[in-house]
Every structure is written in C-alpha cells, then in structure tokens.
Amino acid sequence: MTTLSYTERAKHSASPMAKQLLQLMDAKKTNLALSADVTSAQQLLALADQLGAEICLLKTHIDIVDDFSLELTQELRRLADRHQFLLFEDRKFADIGQTVKHQYAGGIYRIADWADMINAHSLPGPGIIQGLAGATTLERGLILIAEMSSAGHLMNADYMQQTLKMAAAFPEFVMGFITQHALSADPQWINFTPGIKHAGRHDDLGQQYTTPEQAIIKQGSDVVIVGRGIISAADPLAEARYYREEAWRCYQERIK
Ligand code: 5BU
C-alpha cells in the first residue's frame, strides 16, 4: 500500500484517465464513488444531480434502466461536467477482444461514447484489454477486476497477481483494479472497492460489506464505492456526506 497523495501518484501514472481521477479527488476532496443502482432514468438523473457535488465518480449499471435512451447518457454527461465527477459503467466485460469491442462501442448503449471508464474481468486474457483499447479513439480508462466483494468468488491470490501482471502491460489504458485490498505498493494503480457500508455485514445474495476505515486504512483502498448504504437511506444526501467525510478522513490519515 502507498502513503503518497493522489496528486503525487498522478505523476507516476501513465494513464491520462487515472491522472484525471487522481487530481480530481484531491481538488474536490472526495474519494467517494456512488453506485447508482436504480432502474429508472429519472431516478438515476435525480441521484446524479442531488449527490453529484459529493462524489468523484458515478458508477452505473446502464442495462438495468428500464427506460434507457441515449438522451439519458447525454444528460448524465452534462451532470458529470456540471458537478465535476467522472462516469464509470460497471459493465464487467468478460469475452474475447473481438466481441467486447462491439459490446463497448456499439449496441444500444454505446458505452464508449459517454462512460469515462469501464471494467473487465481479466479471466479471458490480455485480448480483452486490446479489444477494449482499440474500440474507441476517445480518452478512456479500464479497471480490471482482481478481487470481487462477493462470498465464494473464485479469484485466488494467484489470479490477483496474474491480473496485476496483465495490467502492467497496458499502463496507458488500465487505471487500476476492483479489489478488496491493494495488490502492490506501486502508486500508479488505483484501488476501487465495492462492498462498503458502515453497518451491515452482508446482504441475502452474497454481498459482503466492509467499512471505509477497514478498506482505506487497513487494505489500501483508494476509492470506496457505496450503493445501498446511500441510495436506500432515508436521507441519501446526509448519508453521502457522511461517507464522503469518513472516507476522506481515512485517506488523510493514511497519507499522514
Ligand atoms: P451495494 O448496494 O453497495 O452493495 O452495491 C455494490 C455495487 O458494486 C453493485 O452495483 C455491484 O454490482 C457492484 N460490485 C460489487 O458489489 N462487487 C464487486 O466485486 C464488483 C461490483 Br466487480
């Protein structure tokens, strides 16, 4: 785990999108990502507008929105620019390069046109990274899934280290990892951690939760991703502010 600030780490990164996110987090003083898992366009836009000032990243599952349209993605982009956050589509690509290229740039969702970053499983091998990297000429970033938050996943220590090696071959495109703990002390990699909640250890479908403090201080996480902990709360804005302050305090403590 590194004790450098995000701004310092931006200098070590070869990925323009990683640099942008690292600088944004220090400038805006937030390392909170919102997982906006809602099923209507209106709910998604309302969350982005209401909580946008608190977050560095809005994570979407665009394919769960019942009334999806390309106008929704244009609105999301406008809100991202207005409130200064980046867009992360949690698509979890997992196929051969030729297929993911089309899934990323084409189809109904045209993810490459509006999402600053996407994620993918390392399982198929490096071709998946090459396929995604070659799908667009826009400045985009990829997060490799090294370690999931769910109970009983099959990603063992060797899988995680192989994922790290795979990333190292594409430092301009890969920004870091979805992981529960920092995989190396190399400051260029950003560690994104889902499965964050201050109370509640798991849900009924395999999700396992850890606290911001455990994730950031003990495990070396850089960006905490919170979904139901915020969006299912009685007052999502108050809860987002709580997570923002707590996650920022932990980051400050780690780099002290
Ligand atoms: P929650 O409501 O905070 O449990 O939502 C977590 C989100 O993060 C949800 O969108 C998942 O799809 C996503 N996620 C995850 O929970 N664990 C993982 O390992 C990965 C993604 Br990859």
XYZ file of C-alpha atoms and ligand atoms in Angstrom:
278
model
C 0.000 0.000 0.000
C 1.226 3.510 -0.783
C 1.200 6.556 1.513
C 1.583 9.098 -1.321
C -1.175 11.615 -2.000
C -3.371 11.181 -5.069
C -1.723 14.222 -6.663
C 1.738 12.699 -6.159
C 0.523 9.440 -7.591
C -0.826 11.146 -10.702
C 2.820 11.808 -11.635
C 3.526 8.061 -11.543
C 0.600 7.149 -13.738
C 0.844 6.562 -17.489
C -2.942 6.593 -17.861
C -4.478 10.003 -18.673
C -7.811 8.912 -17.158
C -6.118 7.729 -13.947
C -4.267 11.059 -13.724
C -7.532 12.914 -14.195
C -9.318 10.973 -11.458
C -6.401 11.238 -9.003
C -6.186 15.003 -9.491
C -9.950 15.387 -9.298
C -10.104 13.554 -5.959
C -7.584 15.866 -4.315
C -9.053 19.008 -5.895
C -12.634 18.154 -4.923
C -11.630 16.448 -1.671
C -13.673 13.326 -2.231
C -12.770 9.673 -2.807
C -16.382 8.531 -2.699
C -17.988 6.763 -5.662
C -21.743 6.377 -5.786
C -23.140 3.131 -7.165
C -26.386 4.482 -8.608
C -28.207 1.175 -8.959
C -31.696 2.361 -9.850
C -33.995 1.219 -12.635
C -35.495 4.426 -13.986
C -33.812 7.220 -15.925
C -35.490 9.836 -13.794
C -34.209 8.244 -10.544
C -30.692 7.962 -11.970
C -30.588 11.604 -13.077
C -32.068 12.769 -9.768
C -29.343 10.924 -7.820
C -26.595 12.279 -10.077
C -27.888 15.818 -9.616
C -28.574 15.572 -5.890
C -25.346 13.800 -4.889
C -23.008 14.928 -7.677
C -21.245 17.537 -5.545
C -20.189 14.862 -3.010
C -18.608 12.279 -5.319
C -15.607 11.749 -7.601
C -17.295 9.010 -9.593
C -20.795 7.892 -10.528
C -20.945 4.157 -11.178
C -23.774 2.955 -13.386
C -25.352 -0.329 -14.495
C -26.872 1.217 -17.587
C -28.521 -2.076 -18.617
C -30.805 -2.147 -15.538
C -32.517 1.110 -16.528
C -35.981 0.152 -17.819
C -36.482 3.302 -19.892
C -32.943 3.656 -21.267
C -32.330 6.141 -24.073
C -29.240 7.824 -25.454
C -30.647 11.116 -24.114
C -30.157 9.657 -20.625
C -26.435 9.241 -21.289
C -26.198 12.779 -22.664
C -27.913 14.102 -19.529
C -25.534 12.093 -17.348
C -22.588 13.644 -19.182
C -23.990 17.131 -18.650
C -24.424 16.459 -14.914
C -20.915 14.978 -14.696
C -19.481 18.137 -16.229
C -21.625 20.433 -14.077
C -20.813 18.708 -10.765
C -17.286 17.575 -11.706
C -17.461 13.811 -11.382
C -16.496 11.030 -13.788
C -18.709 8.251 -15.169
C -17.893 4.580 -14.633
C -20.061 1.949 -16.347
C -19.759 -1.261 -14.307
C -20.169 -3.478 -17.402
C -17.761 -6.251 -16.316
C -16.770 -7.284 -19.844
C -15.688 -10.923 -19.955
C -15.346 -12.084 -23.584
C -12.815 -12.260 -26.419
C -11.418 -8.975 -27.742
C -13.449 -9.002 -30.959
C -16.752 -9.340 -29.055
C -16.077 -6.828 -26.284
C -15.083 -4.253 -28.889
C -18.663 -4.256 -30.187
C -20.244 -4.542 -26.732
C -18.271 -1.487 -25.632
C -18.594 0.854 -28.605
C -21.832 -0.323 -30.217
C -25.163 -1.955 -29.451
C -27.923 0.007 -27.773
C -25.818 1.537 -25.028
C -22.784 2.914 -26.937
C -20.863 2.867 -23.642
C -17.615 4.173 -25.129
C -19.344 7.403 -26.163
C -20.263 8.529 -22.664
C -18.535 6.497 -19.902
C -15.092 7.749 -18.859
C -14.207 4.297 -17.603
C -15.377 0.710 -17.707
C -14.289 -2.515 -16.043
C -13.497 -6.001 -17.288
C -12.602 -9.417 -15.972
C -9.009 -10.485 -16.606
C -10.247 -14.096 -16.970
C -10.186 -14.239 -20.821
C -6.557 -12.993 -21.013
C -4.956 -9.836 -22.499
C -7.025 -9.900 -25.721
C -9.931 -8.404 -23.780
C -7.798 -5.360 -22.943
C -6.617 -5.000 -26.543
C -10.197 -5.269 -27.815
C -11.464 -2.578 -25.459
C -8.467 -0.288 -26.012
C -8.943 -0.445 -29.793
C -12.695 0.166 -29.719
C -12.538 3.959 -29.426
C -10.195 6.854 -30.045
C -11.673 8.787 -27.110
C -9.644 9.159 -23.884
C -10.919 6.282 -21.736
C -9.786 4.128 -18.824
C -10.148 0.468 -17.897
C -10.386 -1.033 -14.409
C -9.503 -4.727 -14.190
C -11.479 -6.862 -11.737
C -8.914 -8.544 -9.500
C -10.981 -9.432 -6.446
C -14.739 -9.278 -6.048
C -16.615 -8.479 -2.851
C -18.994 -11.433 -3.065
C -18.799 -14.544 -0.891
C -17.325 -17.629 -2.538
C -15.758 -15.886 -5.575
C -13.041 -17.861 -7.353
C -10.362 -15.163 -7.538
C -7.476 -16.543 -5.510
C -4.124 -14.890 -4.737
C -2.536 -16.238 -7.913
C -5.409 -14.902 -10.072
C -4.961 -11.465 -8.478
C -1.210 -11.418 -9.136
C -1.741 -12.539 -12.744
C -4.269 -9.723 -13.128
C -1.676 -7.252 -11.842
C 0.842 -8.557 -14.392
C -1.696 -8.220 -17.179
C -2.387 -4.610 -16.211
C 1.318 -3.784 -16.240
C 1.446 -4.492 -19.987
C -1.190 -1.762 -20.660
C -0.347 1.098 -18.257
C -1.809 3.783 -20.539
C -5.260 2.236 -20.564
C -5.547 0.314 -17.283
C -6.110 2.654 -14.330
C -6.195 0.100 -11.553
C -8.324 -2.625 -10.037
C -11.606 -3.531 -8.485
C -10.250 -5.137 -5.374
C -10.742 -5.506 -1.658
C -7.071 -4.731 -0.942
C -4.103 -3.035 -2.643
C -2.352 -5.612 -4.836
C 1.021 -3.863 -4.842
C 2.808 -0.813 -3.468
C 3.092 0.630 -6.989
C 1.476 4.093 -6.695
C 0.204 4.176 -10.282
C -2.641 1.697 -9.670
C -5.926 2.994 -8.260
C -7.745 0.526 -5.993
C -11.544 0.744 -6.276
C -13.516 -1.085 -3.572
C -17.208 -2.018 -3.710
C -18.986 -3.733 -0.810
C -18.765 -0.711 1.537
C -21.214 0.054 4.327
C -20.715 1.265 7.860
C -23.342 -1.055 9.323
C -24.477 -4.420 7.982
C -22.062 -7.221 7.203
C -23.757 -8.747 4.139
C -26.967 -8.902 2.126
C -29.000 -12.055 1.361
C -27.385 -12.673 -2.046
C -23.680 -12.993 -1.273
C -22.608 -9.362 -0.989
C -20.101 -8.852 1.846
C -19.524 -5.427 3.391
C -16.512 -3.753 4.908
C -16.226 -0.258 6.426
C -14.458 2.708 4.783
C -11.851 2.625 7.564
C -11.068 -1.056 7.087
C -10.924 -0.631 3.300
C -8.821 2.544 3.125
C -6.515 2.363 6.128
C -6.048 -1.375 6.563
C -6.476 -2.640 3.000
C -5.130 0.257 0.946
C -8.286 1.085 -0.995
C -8.358 4.463 -2.795
C -11.943 4.855 -3.962
C -14.820 3.463 -1.908
C -17.930 2.522 -3.877
C -21.193 2.800 -1.939
C -24.592 1.786 -3.302
C -27.455 0.820 -0.995
C -25.664 2.332 2.003
C -26.557 5.693 0.423
C -29.413 5.208 -2.003
C -31.571 3.122 0.363
C -31.078 5.535 3.267
C -33.909 7.760 4.469
C -31.742 10.804 3.633
C -29.329 9.889 0.797
C -27.647 13.325 0.770
C -26.857 13.227 4.507
C -25.592 9.653 4.127
C -23.435 10.555 1.099
C -21.900 13.392 3.114
C -21.212 11.017 5.975
C -19.414 8.517 3.672
C -17.555 11.314 1.926
C -16.208 12.752 5.185
C -15.364 9.360 6.631
C -13.567 8.132 3.501
C -11.660 11.412 3.201
C -10.626 11.311 6.863
C -9.270 7.771 6.356
C -7.297 8.810 3.257
C -5.834 11.787 5.149
C -4.830 9.502 7.969
C -3.156 7.040 5.592
C -1.006 9.638 3.839
C -0.019 11.424 7.073
P -24.126 -2.102 -2.807
O -25.543 -1.683 -2.855
O -23.229 -1.061 -2.126
O -23.936 -3.478 -2.261
O -23.706 -2.126 -4.356
C -22.438 -2.532 -4.807
C -22.282 -2.255 -6.280
O -20.952 -2.606 -6.683
C -23.223 -3.025 -7.187
O -23.503 -2.191 -8.298
C -22.397 -4.215 -7.668
O -22.756 -4.626 -8.961
C -21.004 -3.630 -7.675
N -19.925 -4.614 -7.405
C -19.829 -5.283 -6.207
O -20.648 -5.110 -5.312
N -18.785 -6.149 -6.008
C -17.850 -6.401 -6.936
O -16.912 -7.167 -6.690
C -17.965 -5.708 -8.185
C -19.006 -4.818 -8.378
Br -16.723 -6.011 -9.520
